[in-house]
Tab-separated table of C-alpha atoms in Angstrom:
chain	number	residue	atom	x	y	z
A	21	UNK	CA	-0.003	0.009	-0.037
A	22	UNK	CA	1.302	3.401	-0.929
A	23	UNK	CA	2.335	5.980	1.791
A	24	UNK	CA	0.971	9.543	1.715
A	25	UNK	CA	3.704	12.106	2.305
A	26	UNK	CA	3.829	15.879	2.244
A	27	UNK	CA	6.443	17.233	-0.158
A	28	UNK	CA	8.539	18.346	2.927
A	29	UNK	CA	8.603	14.758	4.178
A	30	UNK	CA	9.228	13.413	0.677
A	31	UNK	CA	12.265	15.587	0.002
A	32	UNK	CA	13.608	14.951	3.501
A	33	UNK	CA	13.273	11.171	3.263
A	34	UNK	CA	13.673	10.683	-0.575
A	35	UNK	CA	12.467	7.007	-0.364
A	36	UNK	CA	13.430	6.177	-3.991
A	37	UNK	CA	11.707	3.064	-5.187
A	38	UNK	CA	8.651	3.577	-2.975
A	39	UNK	CA	5.038	3.875	-4.211
A	40	UNK	CA	3.727	7.207	-2.818
A	41	UNK	CA	0.591	9.322	-2.754
A	42	UNK	CA	0.947	13.082	-2.811
A	43	UNK	CA	-1.451	15.998	-2.900
A	44	UNK	CA	-0.890	19.597	-4.051
A	45	UNK	CA	-1.657	22.304	-6.620
A	46	UNK	CA	-0.337	22.614	-10.139
A	47	UNK	CA	2.293	25.355	-10.439
A	48	UNK	CA	3.156	24.606	-14.048
A	49	UNK	CA	2.222	22.070	-16.701
A	50	UNK	CA	4.280	21.662	-19.809
A	51	UNK	CA	4.448	19.386	-22.803
A	52	UNK	CA	1.294	17.474	-21.664
A	53	UNK	CA	3.667	15.377	-19.615
A	54	UNK	CA	5.454	17.262	-16.861
A	55	UNK	CA	3.603	18.724	-13.829
A	56	UNK	CA	5.255	20.971	-11.168
A	57	UNK	CA	3.374	20.278	-7.983
A	58	UNK	CA	3.460	22.342	-4.707
A	59	UNK	CA	1.709	21.640	-1.478
A	60	UNK	CA	3.028	24.644	0.638
A	61	UNK	CA	4.839	22.464	3.096
A	62	UNK	CA	8.226	23.629	1.678
A	63	UNK	CA	9.928	25.785	-0.970
A	64	UNK	CA	10.609	22.833	-3.326
A	65	UNK	CA	8.240	21.624	-6.004
A	66	UNK	CA	7.854	18.031	-7.080
A	67	UNK	CA	7.874	16.950	-10.719
A	68	UNK	CA	5.129	14.546	-11.721
A	69	UNK	CA	5.684	12.635	-14.947
A	70	UNK	CA	2.513	11.408	-16.568
A	71	UNK	CA	1.927	9.305	-19.660
A	72	UNK	CA	-0.931	11.042	-21.639
A	73	UNK	CA	-1.816	7.668	-23.287
A	74	UNK	CA	-2.760	6.131	-19.965
A	75	UNK	CA	-4.930	8.989	-18.643
A	76	UNK	CA	-8.604	9.770	-19.310
A	77	UNK	CA	-8.911	12.654	-21.901
A	78	UNK	CA	-11.244	14.592	-19.430
A	79	UNK	CA	-8.552	14.292	-16.710
A	80	UNK	CA	-5.861	15.558	-19.071
A	81	UNK	CA	-8.076	18.509	-19.992
A	82	UNK	CA	-8.723	19.313	-16.326
A	83	UNK	CA	-4.936	19.620	-15.505
A	84	UNK	CA	-4.486	23.356	-15.448
A	85	UNK	CA	-2.373	25.811	-13.424
A	86	UNK	CA	-3.915	26.035	-9.984
A	87	UNK	CA	-5.699	22.701	-10.105
A	88	UNK	CA	-5.700	20.587	-6.967
A	89	UNK	CA	-4.388	16.980	-7.564
A	90	UNK	CA	-4.059	13.649	-5.910
A	91	UNK	CA	-1.226	11.650	-7.566
A	92	UNK	CA	0.023	8.157	-6.936
A	93	UNK	CA	3.152	6.687	-8.425
A	94	UNK	CA	6.726	5.494	-7.910
A	95	UNK	CA	9.531	7.876	-6.643
A	96	UNK	CA	12.442	7.604	-8.913
A	97	UNK	CA	15.787	9.368	-9.463
A	98	UNK	CA	15.136	12.156	-12.002
A	99	UNK	CA	16.756	11.966	-15.399
A	100	UNK	CA	16.187	15.652	-16.085
A	101	UNK	CA	17.844	18.867	-14.762
A	102	UNK	CA	16.469	20.855	-11.811
A	103	UNK	CA	15.302	18.122	-9.456
A	104	UNK	CA	16.834	15.063	-7.733
A	105	UNK	CA	13.706	12.911	-7.749
A	106	UNK	CA	10.330	12.789	-9.493
A	107	UNK	CA	7.249	10.603	-9.426
A	108	UNK	CA	6.247	8.355	-12.355
A	109	UNK	CA	2.464	8.769	-12.054
A	110	UNK	CA	0.222	5.648	-12.219
A	111	UNK	CA	-2.945	7.256	-10.956
A	112	UNK	CA	-4.003	10.932	-11.114
A	113	UNK	CA	-7.189	12.626	-9.907
A	114	UNK	CA	-8.117	16.273	-10.326
A	115	UNK	CA	-9.894	17.285	-7.093
A	116	UNK	CA	-12.782	19.760	-7.163
A	117	UNK	CA	-13.356	22.198	-10.059
A	118	UNK	CA	-10.380	22.715	-12.342
A	119	UNK	CA	-9.508	26.461	-12.729
A	120	UNK	CA	-10.174	28.195	-15.984
A	121	UNK	CA	-7.807	30.402	-17.951
A	122	UNK	CA	-9.097	33.182	-15.574
A	123	UNK	CA	-7.058	31.789	-12.707
A	124	UNK	CA	-5.059	34.870	-11.720
A	125	UNK	CA	-1.808	33.200	-10.628
A	126	UNK	CA	-0.504	32.114	-13.981
A	127	UNK	CA	3.259	31.150	-14.063
A	128	UNK	CA	4.621	34.678	-14.601
A	129	UNK	CA	5.865	37.596	-12.522
A	130	UNK	CA	3.113	39.396	-10.575
A	131	UNK	CA	3.509	42.736	-8.767
A	132	UNK	CA	3.140	42.943	-4.998
A	133	UNK	CA	0.208	45.300	-5.437
A	134	UNK	CA	-1.611	42.768	-7.624
A	135	UNK	CA	-1.023	39.997	-5.151
A	136	UNK	CA	-2.343	42.153	-2.210
A	137	UNK	CA	-5.594	42.365	-4.189
A	138	UNK	CA	-5.502	38.569	-4.405
A	139	UNK	CA	-4.605	37.865	-0.731
A	140	UNK	CA	-7.012	34.909	-0.720
A	141	UNK	CA	-4.701	33.254	-3.221
A	142	UNK	CA	-1.267	34.760	-2.766
A	143	UNK	CA	-0.113	32.156	-0.220
A	144	UNK	CA	0.059	29.780	-3.206
A	145	UNK	CA	2.942	31.736	-4.730
A	146	UNK	CA	6.643	30.873	-3.974
A	147	UNK	CA	7.276	34.231	-2.389
A	148	UNK	CA	4.395	34.287	0.005
A	149	UNK	CA	4.742	30.570	0.810
A	150	UNK	CA	8.283	31.413	1.992
A	151	UNK	CA	7.175	34.503	3.922
A	152	UNK	CA	4.406	32.813	5.794
A	153	UNK	CA	6.482	29.673	6.561
A	154	UNK	CA	9.072	31.961	8.063
A	155	UNK	CA	6.423	33.823	10.002
A	156	UNK	CA	5.340	30.594	11.538
A	157	UNK	CA	8.880	29.494	12.419
A	158	UNK	CA	9.625	32.872	13.977
A	159	UNK	CA	6.471	32.630	16.048
A	160	UNK	CA	7.440	29.265	17.268
A	161	UNK	CA	10.989	30.543	18.142
A	162	UNK	CA	9.480	33.438	20.167
A	163	UNK	CA	7.630	31.060	22.480
A	164	UNK	CA	10.561	28.597	22.558
A	165	UNK	CA	13.039	31.323	23.627
A	166	UNK	CA	10.896	32.512	26.524
A	167	UNK	CA	9.805	29.097	27.631
A	168	UNK	CA	13.370	27.947	27.944
A	169	UNK	CA	14.098	30.921	30.145
A	170	UNK	CA	11.058	30.357	32.412
A	171	UNK	CA	9.040	33.324	31.191
A	172	UNK	CA	5.237	32.883	31.505
A	173	UNK	CA	3.063	33.665	28.536
A	174	UNK	CA	0.481	36.270	29.717
A	175	UNK	CA	-2.654	36.954	27.685
A	176	UNK	CA	-3.301	40.658	28.108
A	177	UNK	CA	-6.709	42.207	27.145
A	178	UNK	CA	-7.592	43.180	23.577
A	179	UNK	CA	-10.321	45.513	24.864
A	180	UNK	CA	-9.036	48.031	27.321
A	181	UNK	CA	-9.772	51.425	28.837
A	182	UNK	CA	-6.061	52.477	29.039
A	183	UNK	CA	-3.978	54.085	26.395
A	184	UNK	CA	-0.420	52.755	27.191
A	185	UNK	CA	1.284	55.066	24.736
A	186	UNK	CA	-0.834	58.130	25.270
A	187	UNK	CA	-1.142	58.419	21.397
A	188	UNK	CA	-4.844	58.881	21.217
A	189	UNK	CA	-5.081	56.949	17.866
A	190	UNK	CA	-7.557	54.402	19.012
A	191	UNK	CA	-10.315	52.109	17.678
A	192	UNK	CA	-13.315	52.638	19.929
A	193	UNK	CA	-15.312	49.628	21.086
A	194	UNK	CA	-18.992	50.201	21.829
A	195	UNK	CA	-22.495	48.680	21.644
A	196	UNK	CA	-24.194	52.012	21.713
A	197	UNK	CA	-26.260	52.789	18.577
A	198	UNK	CA	-24.523	54.886	15.976
A	199	UNK	CA	-27.543	57.030	15.632
A	200	UNK	CA	-29.044	58.741	18.707
A	201	UNK	CA	-26.526	57.524	21.245
A	202	UNK	CA	-27.676	58.279	24.785
A	203	UNK	CA	-26.282	61.493	26.191
A	204	UNK	CA	-25.597	62.832	29.721
A	205	UNK	CA	-26.660	66.140	31.287
A	206	UNK	CA	-23.857	67.925	29.403
A	207	UNK	CA	-24.970	66.530	26.014
A	208	UNK	CA	-21.951	64.178	25.726
A	209	UNK	CA	-22.301	60.438	24.970
A	210	UNK	CA	-23.321	58.659	28.119
A	211	UNK	CA	-20.835	55.732	28.218
A	212	UNK	CA	-22.353	54.607	31.544
A	213	UNK	CA	-25.053	52.966	29.436
A	214	UNK	CA	-22.422	51.208	27.187
A	215	UNK	CA	-21.543	47.553	27.532
A	216	UNK	CA	-18.561	48.152	29.853
A	217	UNK	CA	-19.964	51.302	31.524
A	218	UNK	CA	-17.178	53.440	30.291
A	219	UNK	CA	-15.239	54.294	27.080
A	220	UNK	CA	-13.145	51.430	25.786
A	221	UNK	CA	-11.004	50.682	22.784
A	222	UNK	CA	-8.849	48.027	21.105
A	223	UNK	CA	-5.477	47.923	22.798
A	224	UNK	CA	-2.321	49.627	21.419
A	225	UNK	CA	-0.038	47.629	23.762
A	226	UNK	CA	-0.124	44.966	26.504
A	227	UNK	CA	2.706	46.559	28.388
A	228	UNK	CA	1.003	48.105	31.377
A	229	UNK	CA	-0.823	44.789	32.124
A	230	UNK	CA	2.351	42.804	31.456
A	231	UNK	CA	3.993	44.972	34.196
A	232	UNK	CA	1.346	43.786	36.596
A	233	UNK	CA	2.156	40.199	35.620
A	234	UNK	CA	5.915	40.639	36.077
A	235	UNK	CA	5.319	42.108	39.578
A	236	UNK	CA	3.896	38.775	40.674
A	237	UNK	CA	5.436	36.243	38.358
A	238	UNK	CA	8.885	37.833	37.875
A	239	UNK	CA	9.111	37.150	34.167
A	240	UNK	CA	6.282	37.315	31.629
A	241	UNK	CA	5.772	38.087	27.951
A	242	UNK	CA	2.929	38.942	25.759
A	243	UNK	CA	2.449	38.055	22.109
A	244	UNK	CA	-0.825	39.193	20.615
A	245	UNK	CA	-2.591	41.610	18.262
A	246	UNK	CA	-2.525	45.369	18.829
A	247	UNK	CA	-4.299	48.080	16.988
A	248	UNK	CA	-3.627	51.702	16.048
A	249	UNK	CA	-6.043	53.971	14.189
A	250	UNK	CA	-3.270	56.001	12.529
A	251	UNK	CA	-4.370	57.196	9.090
A	252	UNK	CA	-1.050	56.248	7.513
A	253	UNK	CA	-0.478	54.483	4.130
A	254	UNK	CA	3.305	54.041	4.335
A	255	UNK	CA	5.088	50.666	3.818
A	256	UNK	CA	5.897	50.689	7.544
A	257	UNK	CA	2.360	50.913	9.083
A	258	UNK	CA	-0.529	48.610	9.689
A	259	UNK	CA	-3.723	49.252	11.659
A	260	UNK	CA	-3.639	45.716	13.135
A	261	UNK	CA	-0.283	44.172	13.995
A	262	UNK	CA	1.309	41.757	16.486
A	263	UNK	CA	3.501	42.795	19.407
A	264	UNK	CA	5.875	40.825	21.603
A	265	UNK	CA	6.402	42.532	25.041
A	266	UNK	CA	8.414	40.818	27.784
A	267	UNK	CA	8.605	42.367	31.305
A	268	UNK	CA	11.061	41.354	33.926
A	269	UNK	CA	11.053	42.127	37.661
A	270	UNK	CA	14.281	42.922	39.539
A	271	UNK	CA	15.959	43.943	36.299
A	272	UNK	CA	17.455	47.207	35.205
A	273	UNK	CA	18.196	48.752	31.766
A	274	UNK	CA	21.364	46.768	31.348
A	275	UNK	CA	19.464	43.579	31.990
A	276	UNK	CA	16.800	44.747	29.472
A	277	UNK	CA	19.384	45.346	26.823
A	278	UNK	CA	21.042	41.942	27.401
A	279	UNK	CA	17.675	40.147	27.064
A	280	UNK	CA	16.689	42.016	23.833
A	281	UNK	CA	20.060	41.403	22.190
A	282	UNK	CA	19.893	37.582	23.052
A	283	UNK	CA	16.362	37.368	21.924
A	284	UNK	CA	16.892	39.023	18.516
A	285	UNK	CA	19.991	36.963	17.782
A	286	UNK	CA	18.224	33.793	18.818
A	287	UNK	CA	15.242	34.442	16.528
A	288	UNK	CA	17.506	35.212	13.524
A	289	UNK	CA	19.774	32.291	14.131
A	290	UNK	CA	16.635	30.038	14.448
A	291	UNK	CA	15.463	31.287	10.969
A	292	UNK	CA	18.901	30.658	9.461
A	293	UNK	CA	18.981	27.061	10.769
A	294	UNK	CA	15.387	26.022	10.127
A	295	UNK	CA	14.372	28.016	7.030
A	296	UNK	CA	17.458	27.790	4.820
A	297	UNK	CA	15.651	26.880	1.545
A	298	UNK	CA	13.104	29.738	1.992
A	299	UNK	CA	15.771	32.293	2.929
A	300	UNK	CA	17.893	31.273	-0.057
A	301	UNK	CA	14.913	31.874	-2.323
A	302	UNK	CA	14.156	35.243	-0.746
A	303	UNK	CA	17.831	36.240	-0.853
A	304	UNK	CA	17.942	35.507	-4.577
A	305	UNK	CA	14.606	37.357	-5.117
A	306	UNK	CA	15.838	40.457	-3.239
A	307	UNK	CA	19.119	40.516	-5.193
A	308	UNK	CA	17.210	40.519	-8.437
A	309	UNK	CA	15.030	43.365	-7.200
A	310	UNK	CA	18.041	45.395	-6.140
A	311	UNK	CA	19.445	45.190	-9.675
A	312	UNK	CA	16.470	47.212	-10.879
A	313	UNK	CA	17.207	50.053	-8.455
A	314	UNK	CA	19.670	52.968	-8.887
A	315	UNK	CA	23.045	52.212	-7.264
A	316	UNK	CA	22.561	54.823	-4.576
A	317	UNK	CA	19.265	53.150	-3.375
A	318	UNK	CA	20.598	49.603	-3.199
A	319	UNK	CA	21.118	47.949	0.145
A	320	UNK	CA	24.808	47.562	1.105
A	321	UNK	CA	24.187	43.925	2.093
A	322	UNK	CA	22.144	41.019	0.744
A	323	UNK	CA	19.485	39.411	2.782
A	324	UNK	CA	21.536	36.483	4.157
A	325	UNK	CA	24.487	38.752	4.713
A	326	UNK	CA	22.248	41.119	6.821
A	327	UNK	CA	20.906	38.242	8.883
A	328	UNK	CA	24.420	36.936	9.651
A	329	UNK	CA	25.624	40.456	10.389
A	330	UNK	CA	23.045	40.714	13.174
A	331	UNK	CA	23.324	37.108	14.530
A	332	UNK	CA	27.180	37.139	14.693
A	333	UNK	CA	27.998	40.715	15.805
A	334	UNK	CA	27.755	41.996	19.295
A	335	UNK	CA	25.497	44.987	19.505
A	336	UNK	CA	27.180	48.360	20.062
A	337	UNK	CA	25.720	50.289	23.060
A	338	UNK	CA	25.811	53.998	22.497
A	339	UNK	CA	24.198	56.846	24.532
A	340	UNK	CA	21.728	59.098	22.813
A	341	UNK	CA	24.037	62.002	23.577
A	342	UNK	CA	27.034	60.362	21.874
A	343	UNK	CA	24.886	59.416	18.887
A	344	UNK	CA	23.684	62.917	18.434
A	345	UNK	CA	27.321	64.222	18.488
A	346	UNK	CA	28.223	61.673	15.810
A	347	UNK	CA	25.291	62.618	13.625
A	348	UNK	CA	25.874	66.318	14.030
A	349	UNK	CA	29.480	65.882	12.828
A	350	UNK	CA	28.648	63.424	10.000
A	351	UNK	CA	29.136	64.310	6.369
A	352	UNK	CA	25.442	63.855	5.447
A	353	UNK	CA	24.486	66.305	8.163
A	354	UNK	CA	27.214	68.848	7.219
A	355	UNK	CA	26.366	68.553	3.530
A	356	UNK	CA	22.657	68.921	4.195
A	357	UNK	CA	21.989	65.372	2.860
A	358	UNK	CA	19.688	64.415	5.783
A	359	UNK	CA	16.086	65.206	5.183
A	360	UNK	CA	15.920	66.013	8.908
A	361	UNK	CA	19.116	67.866	9.871
A	362	UNK	CA	20.597	67.314	13.363
A	363	UNK	CA	21.156	70.814	14.900
A	364	UNK	CA	20.669	70.286	18.614
A	365	UNK	CA	20.401	67.786	21.444
A	366	UNK	CA	16.966	66.632	22.193
A	367	UNK	CA	15.572	65.933	18.671
A	368	UNK	CA	13.653	62.713	17.940
A	369	UNK	CA	15.897	60.607	15.636
A	370	UNK	CA	14.490	59.582	12.305
A	371	UNK	CA	14.984	56.407	10.300
A	372	UNK	CA	17.726	58.024	8.165
A	373	UNK	CA	19.716	58.796	11.318
A	374	UNK	CA	19.285	55.332	12.740
A	375	UNK	CA	20.398	53.632	9.517
A	376	UNK	CA	23.500	55.901	9.385
A	377	UNK	CA	24.443	54.903	12.979
A	378	UNK	CA	24.366	51.203	12.119
A	379	UNK	CA	26.560	51.865	9.100
A	380	UNK	CA	28.901	54.058	11.156
A	381	UNK	CA	29.482	51.420	13.860
A	382	UNK	CA	29.302	48.457	11.481
A	383	UNK	CA	27.152	46.551	13.975
A	384	UNK	CA	23.632	46.580	15.257
A	385	UNK	CA	23.245	49.459	17.739
A	386	UNK	CA	21.494	50.005	21.076
A	387	UNK	CA	20.914	53.619	21.855
A	388	UNK	CA	20.048	54.428	25.463
A	389	UNK	CA	19.336	57.346	27.853
A	390	UNK	CA	17.043	59.347	25.622
A	391	UNK	CA	15.632	62.861	26.445
A	392	UNK	CA	12.717	62.489	28.834
A	393	UNK	CA	10.508	64.829	26.799
A	394	UNK	CA	10.476	62.538	23.687
A	395	UNK	CA	9.778	59.335	25.575
A	396	UNK	CA	6.721	57.822	27.439
A	397	UNK	CA	5.673	58.708	30.928
A	398	UNK	CA	6.448	55.196	32.411
A	399	UNK	CA	10.128	55.283	31.620
A	400	UNK	CA	12.411	55.773	34.603
A	401	UNK	CA	13.857	59.245	35.081
A	402	UNK	CA	17.632	59.389	35.386
A	403	UNK	CA	19.382	61.273	38.108
A	404	UNK	CA	20.038	64.175	35.733
A	405	UNK	CA	16.184	64.614	35.604
A	406	UNK	CA	16.652	65.337	31.817
A	407	UNK	CA	16.969	61.833	30.365
A	408	UNK	CA	15.187	58.460	30.928
A	409	UNK	CA	16.407	54.900	31.019
A	410	UNK	CA	15.113	54.027	27.554
A	411	UNK	CA	16.721	52.030	24.825
A	412	UNK	CA	16.024	51.474	21.124
A	413	UNK	CA	17.730	48.748	19.003
A	414	UNK	CA	18.700	49.679	15.451
A	415	UNK	CA	19.174	47.190	12.581
A	416	UNK	CA	20.739	47.566	9.124
A	417	UNK	CA	18.276	48.696	6.488
A	418	UNK	CA	15.261	49.359	8.637
A	419	UNK	CA	16.520	51.371	11.660
A	420	UNK	CA	14.575	50.897	14.956
A	421	UNK	CA	13.240	47.365	15.522
A	422	UNK	CA	12.851	47.333	19.346
A	423	UNK	CA	11.968	49.905	21.945
A	424	UNK	CA	12.222	49.442	25.689
A	425	UNK	CA	13.030	50.914	29.014
A	426	UNK	CA	13.561	50.472	32.734
A	427	UNK	CA	10.114	51.345	34.155
A	428	UNK	CA	9.540	54.098	36.660
A	429	UNK	CA	9.043	52.283	39.962
A	430	UNK	CA	8.964	55.385	42.253
A	431	UNK	CA	5.377	56.408	43.132
A	432	UNK	CA	6.045	60.068	43.625
A	433	UNK	CA	7.976	60.439	40.364
A	434	UNK	CA	5.392	58.513	38.368
A	435	UNK	CA	2.574	60.654	39.725
A	436	UNK	CA	4.414	63.846	38.844
A	437	UNK	CA	5.073	62.626	35.269
A	438	UNK	CA	1.447	61.661	34.798
A	439	UNK	CA	0.223	64.949	36.110
A	440	UNK	CA	2.633	66.865	33.825
A	441	UNK	CA	1.051	65.244	30.667
A	442	UNK	CA	-2.478	65.233	31.895
A	443	UNK	CA	-3.136	61.533	32.657
A	444	UNK	CA	-5.743	61.332	35.436
A	445	UNK	CA	-4.759	59.129	38.351
A	446	UNK	CA	-8.232	57.630	38.428
A	447	UNK	CA	-7.551	56.086	34.948
A	448	UNK	CA	-4.477	54.177	36.088
A	449	UNK	CA	-5.043	53.754	39.840
A	450	UNK	CA	-4.259	50.070	39.528
A	451	UNK	CA	-0.918	50.815	37.779
A	452	UNK	CA	0.024	53.304	40.547
A	453	UNK	CA	-0.917	50.748	43.284
A	454	UNK	CA	1.823	48.393	42.079
A	455	UNK	CA	4.280	51.210	43.092
A	456	UNK	CA	2.668	51.230	46.563
A	457	UNK	CA	2.695	47.525	47.292
A	458	UNK	CA	6.105	45.842	46.930
A	459	UNK	CA	7.537	48.005	44.215
A	460	UNK	CA	10.905	47.000	42.660
A	461	UNK	CA	13.132	47.831	39.781
A	462	UNK	CA	11.643	46.260	36.652
A	463	UNK	CA	12.082	46.596	32.845
A	464	UNK	CA	10.763	45.489	29.494
A	465	UNK	CA	10.641	46.207	25.717
A	466	UNK	CA	8.382	45.840	22.739
A	467	UNK	CA	9.193	44.185	19.387
A	468	UNK	CA	6.716	44.690	16.537
A	469	UNK	CA	6.483	41.146	15.078
A	470	UNK	CA	5.785	42.306	11.479
A	471	UNK	CA	8.810	44.567	11.597
A	472	UNK	CA	10.917	41.479	12.552
A	473	UNK	CA	9.386	39.338	9.821
A	474	UNK	CA	9.908	42.137	7.373
A	475	UNK	CA	13.647	42.235	8.281
A	476	UNK	CA	14.080	38.484	8.190
A	477	UNK	CA	12.344	38.075	4.764
A	478	UNK	CA	13.600	41.266	3.060
A	479	UNK	CA	10.096	42.254	2.004
A	480	UNK	CA	9.838	45.956	1.250
A	481	UNK	CA	6.254	46.462	2.485
A	482	UNK	CA	4.918	45.537	5.873
A	483	UNK	CA	1.570	44.614	4.150
A	484	UNK	CA	3.368	41.602	2.636
A	485	UNK	CA	4.377	39.965	5.885
A	486	UNK	CA	0.906	39.596	7.467
A	487	UNK	CA	-1.667	37.313	5.815
A	488	UNK	CA	-4.482	39.786	5.591
A	489	UNK	CA	-3.286	43.340	6.096
A	490	UNK	CA	-5.532	45.968	7.753
A	491	UNK	CA	-4.819	49.535	6.559
A	492	UNK	CA	-6.856	52.704	6.092
A	493	UNK	CA	-9.698	51.943	3.695
A	494	UNK	CA	-8.880	48.163	3.501
A	495	UNK	CA	-10.533	45.455	5.603
A	496	UNK	CA	-10.966	42.968	2.742
A	497	UNK	CA	-10.722	39.255	3.395
């Protein structure tokens, strides 16, 4: 009796001489004899060799690009170029309805914009198969890294009444009618009659709740969807994205930087070891795309070179003040090449500055001790009362990939910072109480998962590393 194998299993075992059954979709069909089959389990395609004389004419007619097949036959060493093994087919069944000539994924080059419009089909392409297999492996590696270090996975709320970042770009959650919502004595919407009895929204971060977990379990992490109603259509922004946010008690900023560096190197090394075929395909794809760009816009390193650069080099730790001095004295700044010139201490660094610093140090960079006025209220104020114990990690090609800090554990300082920016104590009374009852030094960071997948896959647009992107004006699929 024949064994049923996925293509991943088949290419791993290569049981030449065995009779096998395989399933998949037709990627290409040529000479009425050779079928390139893919089942999505790996990058490789399997060649099926059929004898047109032995197959029913209706079956032959139904073999088209995109058709789903069940094939049985003997696995043999291939006589042709491009593959080690192939199946000499003895039985072939076309499953379901065979696609017509209108099937949009014909064997030719398609633009990323076109494939976004076909997100229900794009995972059948080689590029997106590679991207989403890598996304899976990176997700698994996230959990494995933390599990091995005795972190506990904390499920923080998706619906919340707190705005961790203070950004105000929120998706509201309500059951009140859109027309004629109840109002209070002042004519404002009366949220006391809403489902939760108060205004609520989709979360922008699980950090504040993760801090509560760390201050009882010592080491926790979140990994879940977050939302931001920012009306931005750039290749770097999504309205729905996934965040990884560890929090550790009894840990200062140095511990936080150590954890983040180890974490990123672990994830990238995991991808290099477990996704070699997909990364090789994406590396070649990116190199071909780079050839089409003007020389000044090309990346200085290929995809695999960038990944090894991060996984094999110690990160350089540089204070914000030192970084600003370097940028101020740099040739691009002096020659007015920066879009955002660096004139004084205290400015918020842009992506062009972050990329320059990585190139300058020839290593991934961790910047720390940022000006307090450009960072969030929960970051611990330094003794100079002008900077906070914050850190950002910068990678080649994309700039910032991680942001974190030592959290402000002193009740009086935290209250003063909240008052200064207008956050009512009543909104975060529970957060403040953790500073009253057994407070301790603690730290954490956030990593946007799509930003990581984008770096590892080399995809230019963040919409191409999440299966069904949510952006302004687009909630299809």
